[in-house]
GROMACS .gro file of C-alpha atoms in nm:
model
  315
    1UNK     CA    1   1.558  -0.469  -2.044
    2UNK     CA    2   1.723  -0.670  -1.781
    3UNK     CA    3   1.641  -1.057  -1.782
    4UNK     CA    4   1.358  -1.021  -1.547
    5UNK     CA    5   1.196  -0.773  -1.767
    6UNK     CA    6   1.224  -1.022  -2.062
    7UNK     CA    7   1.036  -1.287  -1.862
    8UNK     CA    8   0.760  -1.041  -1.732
    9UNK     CA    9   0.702  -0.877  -2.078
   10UNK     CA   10   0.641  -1.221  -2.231
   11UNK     CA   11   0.399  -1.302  -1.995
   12UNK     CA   12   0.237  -0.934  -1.994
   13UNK     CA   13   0.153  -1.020  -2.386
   14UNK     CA   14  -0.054  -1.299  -2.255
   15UNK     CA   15  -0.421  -1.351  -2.203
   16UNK     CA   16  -0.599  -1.096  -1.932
   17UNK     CA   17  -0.867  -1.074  -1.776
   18UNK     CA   18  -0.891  -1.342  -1.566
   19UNK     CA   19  -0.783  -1.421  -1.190
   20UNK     CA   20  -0.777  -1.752  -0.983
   21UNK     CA   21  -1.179  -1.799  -1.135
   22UNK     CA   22  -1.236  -1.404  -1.124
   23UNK     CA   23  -1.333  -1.178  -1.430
   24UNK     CA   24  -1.275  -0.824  -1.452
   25UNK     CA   25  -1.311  -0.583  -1.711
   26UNK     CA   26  -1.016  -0.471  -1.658
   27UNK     CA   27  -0.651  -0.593  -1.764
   28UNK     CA   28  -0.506  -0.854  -1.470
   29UNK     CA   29  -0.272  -1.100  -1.501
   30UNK     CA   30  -0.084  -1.331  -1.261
   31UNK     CA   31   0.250  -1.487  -1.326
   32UNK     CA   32   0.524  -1.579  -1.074
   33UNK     CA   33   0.897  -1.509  -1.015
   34UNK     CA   34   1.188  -1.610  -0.796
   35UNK     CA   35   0.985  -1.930  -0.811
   36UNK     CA   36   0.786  -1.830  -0.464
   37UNK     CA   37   0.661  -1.452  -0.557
   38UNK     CA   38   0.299  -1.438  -0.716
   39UNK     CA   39   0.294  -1.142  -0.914
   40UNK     CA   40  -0.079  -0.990  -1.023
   41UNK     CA   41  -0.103  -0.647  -1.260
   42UNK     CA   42  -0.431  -0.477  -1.268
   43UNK     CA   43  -0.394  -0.258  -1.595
   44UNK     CA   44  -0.690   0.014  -1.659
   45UNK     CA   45  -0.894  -0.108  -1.960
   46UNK     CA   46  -0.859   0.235  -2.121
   47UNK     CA   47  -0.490   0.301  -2.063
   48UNK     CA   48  -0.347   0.605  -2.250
   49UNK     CA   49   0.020   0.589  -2.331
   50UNK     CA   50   0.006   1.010  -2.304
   51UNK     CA   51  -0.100   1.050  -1.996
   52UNK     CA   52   0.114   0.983  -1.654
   53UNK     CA   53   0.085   0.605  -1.530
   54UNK     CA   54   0.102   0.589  -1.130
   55UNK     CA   55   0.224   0.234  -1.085
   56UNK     CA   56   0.138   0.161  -0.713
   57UNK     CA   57   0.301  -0.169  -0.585
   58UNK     CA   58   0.080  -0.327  -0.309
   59UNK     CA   59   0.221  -0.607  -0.068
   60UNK     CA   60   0.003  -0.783   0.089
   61UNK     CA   61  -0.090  -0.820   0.457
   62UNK     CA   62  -0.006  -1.189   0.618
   63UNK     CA   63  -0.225  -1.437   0.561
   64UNK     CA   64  -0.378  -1.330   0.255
   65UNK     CA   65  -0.392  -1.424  -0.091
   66UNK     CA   66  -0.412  -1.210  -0.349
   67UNK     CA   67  -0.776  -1.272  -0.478
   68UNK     CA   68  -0.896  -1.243  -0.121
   69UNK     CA   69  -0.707  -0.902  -0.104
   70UNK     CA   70  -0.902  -0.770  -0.427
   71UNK     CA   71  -1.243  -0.897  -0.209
   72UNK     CA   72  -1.577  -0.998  -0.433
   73UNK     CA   73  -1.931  -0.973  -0.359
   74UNK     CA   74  -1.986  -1.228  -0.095
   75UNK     CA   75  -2.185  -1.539  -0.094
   76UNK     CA   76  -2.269  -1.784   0.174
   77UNK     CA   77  -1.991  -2.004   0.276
   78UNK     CA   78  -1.697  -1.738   0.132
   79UNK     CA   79  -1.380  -1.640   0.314
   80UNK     CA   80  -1.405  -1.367   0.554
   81UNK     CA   81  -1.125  -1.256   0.385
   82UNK     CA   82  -1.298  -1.125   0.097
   83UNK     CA   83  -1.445  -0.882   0.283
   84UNK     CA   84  -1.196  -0.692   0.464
   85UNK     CA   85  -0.971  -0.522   0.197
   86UNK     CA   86  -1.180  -0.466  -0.164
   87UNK     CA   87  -0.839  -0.315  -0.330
   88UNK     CA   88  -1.006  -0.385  -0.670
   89UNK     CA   89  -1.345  -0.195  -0.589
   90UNK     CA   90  -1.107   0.097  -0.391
   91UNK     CA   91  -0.885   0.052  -0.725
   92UNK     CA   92  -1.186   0.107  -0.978
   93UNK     CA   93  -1.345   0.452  -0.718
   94UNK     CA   94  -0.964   0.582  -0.757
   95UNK     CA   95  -0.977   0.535  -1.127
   96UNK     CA   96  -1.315   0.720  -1.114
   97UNK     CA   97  -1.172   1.034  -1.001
   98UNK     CA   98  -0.800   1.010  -1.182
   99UNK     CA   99  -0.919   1.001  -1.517
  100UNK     CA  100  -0.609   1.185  -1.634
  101UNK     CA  101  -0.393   0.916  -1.521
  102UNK     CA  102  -0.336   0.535  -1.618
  103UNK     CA  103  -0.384   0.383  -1.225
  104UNK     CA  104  -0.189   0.050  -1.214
  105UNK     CA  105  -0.174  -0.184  -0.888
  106UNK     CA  106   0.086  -0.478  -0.857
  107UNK     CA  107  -0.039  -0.685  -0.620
  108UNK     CA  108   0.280  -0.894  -0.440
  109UNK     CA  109   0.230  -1.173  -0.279
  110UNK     CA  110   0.444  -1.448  -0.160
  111UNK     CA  111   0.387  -1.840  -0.100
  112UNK     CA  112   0.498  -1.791   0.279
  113UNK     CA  113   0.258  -1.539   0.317
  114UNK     CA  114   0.410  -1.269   0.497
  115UNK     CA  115   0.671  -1.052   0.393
  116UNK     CA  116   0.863  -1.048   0.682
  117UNK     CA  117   0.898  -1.441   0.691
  118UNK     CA  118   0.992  -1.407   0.320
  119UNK     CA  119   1.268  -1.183   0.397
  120UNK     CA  120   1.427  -1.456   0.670
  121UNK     CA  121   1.412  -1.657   0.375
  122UNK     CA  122   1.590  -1.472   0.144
  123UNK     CA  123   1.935  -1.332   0.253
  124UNK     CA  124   1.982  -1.129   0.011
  125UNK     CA  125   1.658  -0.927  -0.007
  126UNK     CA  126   1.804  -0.590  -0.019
  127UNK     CA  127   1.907  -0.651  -0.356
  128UNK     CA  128   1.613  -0.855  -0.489
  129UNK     CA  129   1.316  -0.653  -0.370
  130UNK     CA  130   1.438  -0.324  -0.540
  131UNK     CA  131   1.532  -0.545  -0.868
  132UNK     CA  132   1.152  -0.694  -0.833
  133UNK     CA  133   1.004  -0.294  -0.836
  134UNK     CA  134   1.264  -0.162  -1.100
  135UNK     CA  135   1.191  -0.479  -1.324
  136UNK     CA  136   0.828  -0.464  -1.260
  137UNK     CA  137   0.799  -0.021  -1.308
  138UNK     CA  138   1.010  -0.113  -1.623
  139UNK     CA  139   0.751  -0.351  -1.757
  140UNK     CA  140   0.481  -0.122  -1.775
  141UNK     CA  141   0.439   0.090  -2.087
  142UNK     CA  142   0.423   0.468  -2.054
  143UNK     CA  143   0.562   0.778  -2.118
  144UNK     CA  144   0.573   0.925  -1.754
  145UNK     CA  145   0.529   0.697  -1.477
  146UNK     CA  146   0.638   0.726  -1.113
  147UNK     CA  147   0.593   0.484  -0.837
  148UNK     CA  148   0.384   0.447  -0.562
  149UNK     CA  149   0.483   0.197  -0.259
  150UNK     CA  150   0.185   0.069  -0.033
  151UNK     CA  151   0.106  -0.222   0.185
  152UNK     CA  152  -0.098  -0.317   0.495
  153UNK     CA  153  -0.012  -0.544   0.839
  154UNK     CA  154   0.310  -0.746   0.701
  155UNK     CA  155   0.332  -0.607   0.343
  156UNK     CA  156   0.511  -0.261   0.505
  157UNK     CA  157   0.807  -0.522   0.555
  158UNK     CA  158   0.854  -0.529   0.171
  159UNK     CA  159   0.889  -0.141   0.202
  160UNK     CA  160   1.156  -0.134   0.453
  161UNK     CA  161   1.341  -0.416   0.233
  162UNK     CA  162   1.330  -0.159  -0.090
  163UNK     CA  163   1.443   0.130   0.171
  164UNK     CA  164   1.723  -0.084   0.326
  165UNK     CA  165   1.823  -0.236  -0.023
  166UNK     CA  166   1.883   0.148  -0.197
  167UNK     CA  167   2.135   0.418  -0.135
  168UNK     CA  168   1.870   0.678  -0.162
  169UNK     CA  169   1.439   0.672  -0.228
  170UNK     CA  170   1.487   0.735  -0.634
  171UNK     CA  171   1.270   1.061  -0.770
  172UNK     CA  172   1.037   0.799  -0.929
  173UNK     CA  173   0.921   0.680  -0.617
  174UNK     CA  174   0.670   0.989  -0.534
  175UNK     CA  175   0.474   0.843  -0.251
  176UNK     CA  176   0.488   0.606   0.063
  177UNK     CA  177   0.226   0.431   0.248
  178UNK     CA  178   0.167   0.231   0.531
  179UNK     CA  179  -0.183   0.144   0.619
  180UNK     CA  180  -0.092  -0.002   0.966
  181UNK     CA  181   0.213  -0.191   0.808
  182UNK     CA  182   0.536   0.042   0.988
  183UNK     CA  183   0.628  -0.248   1.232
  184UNK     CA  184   0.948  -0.229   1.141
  185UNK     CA  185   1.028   0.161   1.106
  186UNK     CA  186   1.341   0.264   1.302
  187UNK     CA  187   1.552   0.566   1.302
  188UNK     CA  188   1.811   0.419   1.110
  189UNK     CA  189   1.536   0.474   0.798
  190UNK     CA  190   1.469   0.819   0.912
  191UNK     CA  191   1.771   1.004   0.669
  192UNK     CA  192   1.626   0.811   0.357
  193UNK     CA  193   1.308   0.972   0.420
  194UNK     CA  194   1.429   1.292   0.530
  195UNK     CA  195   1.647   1.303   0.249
  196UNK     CA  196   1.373   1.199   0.006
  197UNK     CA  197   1.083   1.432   0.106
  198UNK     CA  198   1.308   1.733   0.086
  199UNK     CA  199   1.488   1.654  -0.227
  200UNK     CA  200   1.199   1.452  -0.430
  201UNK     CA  201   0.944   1.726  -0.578
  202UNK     CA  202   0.554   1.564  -0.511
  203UNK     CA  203   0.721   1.308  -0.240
  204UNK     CA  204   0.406   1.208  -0.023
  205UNK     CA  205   0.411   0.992   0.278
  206UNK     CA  206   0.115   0.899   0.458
  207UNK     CA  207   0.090   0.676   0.754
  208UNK     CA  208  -0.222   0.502   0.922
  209UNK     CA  209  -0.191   0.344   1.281
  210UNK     CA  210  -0.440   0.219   1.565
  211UNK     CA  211  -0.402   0.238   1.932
  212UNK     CA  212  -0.281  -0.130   1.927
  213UNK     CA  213  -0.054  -0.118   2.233
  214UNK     CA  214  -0.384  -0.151   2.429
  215UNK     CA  215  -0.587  -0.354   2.258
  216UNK     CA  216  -0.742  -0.710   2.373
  217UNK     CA  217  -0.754  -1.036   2.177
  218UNK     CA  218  -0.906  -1.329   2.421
  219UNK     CA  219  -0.912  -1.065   2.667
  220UNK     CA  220  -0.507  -1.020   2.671
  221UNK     CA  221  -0.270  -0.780   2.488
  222UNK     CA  222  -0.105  -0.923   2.189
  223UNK     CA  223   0.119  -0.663   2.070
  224UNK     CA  224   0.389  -0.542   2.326
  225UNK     CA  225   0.358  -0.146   2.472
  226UNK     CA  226   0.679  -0.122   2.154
  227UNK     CA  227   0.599  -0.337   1.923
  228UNK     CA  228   0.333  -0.222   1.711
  229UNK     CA  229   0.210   0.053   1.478
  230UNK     CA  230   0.143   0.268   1.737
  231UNK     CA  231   0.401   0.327   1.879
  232UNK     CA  232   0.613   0.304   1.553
  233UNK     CA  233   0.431   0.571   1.390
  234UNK     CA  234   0.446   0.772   1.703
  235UNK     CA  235   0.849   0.757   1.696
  236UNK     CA  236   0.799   0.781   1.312
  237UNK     CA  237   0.668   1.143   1.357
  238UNK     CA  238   0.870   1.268   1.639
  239UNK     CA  239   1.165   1.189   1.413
  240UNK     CA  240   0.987   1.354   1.135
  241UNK     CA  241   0.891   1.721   1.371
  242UNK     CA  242   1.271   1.756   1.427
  243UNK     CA  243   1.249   1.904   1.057
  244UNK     CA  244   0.897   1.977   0.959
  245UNK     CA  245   0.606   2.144   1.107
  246UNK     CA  246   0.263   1.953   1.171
  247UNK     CA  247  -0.081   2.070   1.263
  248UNK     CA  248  -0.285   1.876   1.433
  249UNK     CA  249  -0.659   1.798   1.420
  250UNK     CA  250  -0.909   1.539   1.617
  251UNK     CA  251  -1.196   1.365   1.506
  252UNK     CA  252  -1.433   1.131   1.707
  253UNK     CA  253  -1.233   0.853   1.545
  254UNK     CA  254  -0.900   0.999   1.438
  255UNK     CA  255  -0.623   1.222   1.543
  256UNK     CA  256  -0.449   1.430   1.232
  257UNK     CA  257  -0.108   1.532   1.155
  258UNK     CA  258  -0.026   1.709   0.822
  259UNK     CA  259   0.254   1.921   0.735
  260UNK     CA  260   0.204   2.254   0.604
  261UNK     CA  261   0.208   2.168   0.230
  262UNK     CA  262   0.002   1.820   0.341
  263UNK     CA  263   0.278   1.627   0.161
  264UNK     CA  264   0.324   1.427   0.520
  265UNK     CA  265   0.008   1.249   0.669
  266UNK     CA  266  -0.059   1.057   0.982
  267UNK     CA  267  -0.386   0.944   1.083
  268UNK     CA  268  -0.421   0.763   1.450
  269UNK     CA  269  -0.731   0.572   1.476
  270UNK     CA  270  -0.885   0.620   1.848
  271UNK     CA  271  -0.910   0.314   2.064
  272UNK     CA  272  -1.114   0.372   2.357
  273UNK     CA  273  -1.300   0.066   2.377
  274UNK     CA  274  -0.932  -0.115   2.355
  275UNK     CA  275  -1.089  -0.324   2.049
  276UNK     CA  276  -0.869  -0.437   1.690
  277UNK     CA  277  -0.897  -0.212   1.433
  278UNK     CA  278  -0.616  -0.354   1.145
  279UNK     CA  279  -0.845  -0.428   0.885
  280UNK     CA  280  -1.101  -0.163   0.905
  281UNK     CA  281  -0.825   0.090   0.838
  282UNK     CA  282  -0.793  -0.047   0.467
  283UNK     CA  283  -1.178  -0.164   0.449
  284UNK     CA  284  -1.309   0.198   0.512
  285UNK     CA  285  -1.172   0.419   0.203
  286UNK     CA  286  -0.826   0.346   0.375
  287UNK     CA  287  -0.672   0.265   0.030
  288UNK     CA  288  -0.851   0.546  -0.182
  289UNK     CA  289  -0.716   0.798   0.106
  290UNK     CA  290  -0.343   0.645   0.092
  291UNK     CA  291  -0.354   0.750  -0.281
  292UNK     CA  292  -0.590   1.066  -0.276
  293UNK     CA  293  -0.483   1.233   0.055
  294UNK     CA  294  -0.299   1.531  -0.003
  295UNK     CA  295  -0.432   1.564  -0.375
  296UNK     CA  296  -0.708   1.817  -0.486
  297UNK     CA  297  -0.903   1.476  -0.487
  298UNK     CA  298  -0.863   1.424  -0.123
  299UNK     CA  299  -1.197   1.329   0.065
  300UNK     CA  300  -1.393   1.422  -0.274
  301UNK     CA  301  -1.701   1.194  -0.273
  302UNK     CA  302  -1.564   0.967   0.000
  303UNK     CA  303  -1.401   1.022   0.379
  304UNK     CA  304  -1.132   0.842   0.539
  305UNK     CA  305  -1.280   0.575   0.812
  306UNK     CA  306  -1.630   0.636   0.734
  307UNK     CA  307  -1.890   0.422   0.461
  308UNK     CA  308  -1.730   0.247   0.194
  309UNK     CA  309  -1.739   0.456  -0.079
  310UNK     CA  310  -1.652   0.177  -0.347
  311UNK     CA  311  -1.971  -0.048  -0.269
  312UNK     CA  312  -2.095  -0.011  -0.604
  313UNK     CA  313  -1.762  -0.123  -0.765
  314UNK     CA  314  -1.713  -0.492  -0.551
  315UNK     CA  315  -1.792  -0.740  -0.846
   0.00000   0.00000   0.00000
């Protein structure tokens, strides 16, 4: 164990079960590092040290905190915030239907808010965030674990500062997600990936995007015709067709991309009434089909941008 690890298993040994005034029947601690990184771990309450452990690290969108990001039953007078995300409620329907694994979330947050900002502030982020996911993966007991990385808006900024801070994706890390977070793809990322989904047996990337190079706020554009996750995923995938073969399907909603052995997923939310669709990409099973899709669980008792499947799980 490194020195990190010391502090984290210490405070791992310590009281669960209780978040910012939230109880869950489930294992979840907070504790912080590097003085302005709020860490929370959501262990299952029935975690088997046999079976495989899928550690998924979430970073979270700007301008959220954490509890807001695990959402609650709302009352009058809440945060709108609670209502736009329900990780927790996704995280307990997941758990529902991997009952052979341990499913554990790290939820990252930072006192700035958004990852990008935090990454002006810190220099040397290349080598702290992949020490803050090895230290973290380390932490957790089990036998066979592998990683999963996943964020939404800002917290896809975190993943491009593991990518940029490693030689090569490691064979732990087995899938990639970006629910509408790939801002800041380029092509210099492009051989890490490449490199990583031929190479890394399981590797699964997924990548959810809206038609927000037209879309209105006030009645005026707010994200430039290059700027946002539309056309970043769109570059993403032509980069990606030099050297794999897609289908492609439509929807009313949606427009599909898979590869053949549906290891590689891209899912482009229609825009025709030039509206913002950001949050509804998480809120509607967004985060149960970033972990399921591709999976003989994929769009078993729930489908991607439809009902919330998790209702009955929001505490």
């Amino acid at each position: 164990m490194n020195h990190l690890q010391y502090i984290i298993f210490f405070l791992l040994i310590l009281s669960f079960g209780r978040v910012d005034g939230q109880k869950y029947k489930d294992r979840i601690d907070s504790f912080r590092i590097h003085n302005d990184i709020k860490v929370t771990i959501d262990l299952p309450a029935n975690t088997k040290l046999k079976k495989e452990t899928i550690i998924t690290f979430y970073a979270l969108p700007n301008g959220n905190t954490t509890v807001q990001t695990m959402g609650k039953k709302m009352e009058v007078g809440d945060d709108w915030h609670y209502n736009i995300q329900h990780i927790k409620a996704q995280t307990d329907f997941i758990r529902k239907q991997l009952k052979d694994k341990n499913f554990v979330v790290i939820y990252l947050e930072n006192d700035y808010k958004s990852w990008p900002l935090w990454k002006q502030k810190h220099s040397d982020f290349e080598v702290l965030i992949p020490h803050i996911v090895d230290s973290l993966s380390g932490s957790i007991k089990g036998n066979k674990k592998v990683i999963y990385l996943n964020g939404h808006s800002g917290g896809g900024s975190f993943i491009f500062g593991y990518l940029a801070g490693v030689d090569k994706i490691p064979a732990s890390v087995k899938r990639i997600s970006f629910l509408d977070s790939d801002y800041g793809y380029d092509s210099s990322y492009y051989s890490k990936f490449n490199r990583w989904l031929n190479e890394v047996k399981d590797a699964s990337l997924n990548v959810f995007a809206y038609n927000d190079s037209i879309a209105l706020y006030n009645g005026k554009p707010f994200v430039s015709a290059t700027g946002g996750t539309w056309f970043r995923s769109h570059l993403f995938l032509k980069h990606l067709q030099d050297n794999f073969n897609f289908s492609k399907s439509t929807t009313d909603s949606l427009i599909i991309y898979k590869n053949q052995n549906k290891g590689i997923q891209f899912y482009f939310k229609i825009n025709n009434d030039r509206g913002i669709y950001h949050t509804q990409q998480v809120e509607l099973n967004g985060f149960i089909h970033s972990v399921l899709c591709g999976t003989k669980y994929d769009s078993r008792k729930y489908q991607y941008y439809s009902d919330r499947a998790y209702s009955k799980f929001i505490e």
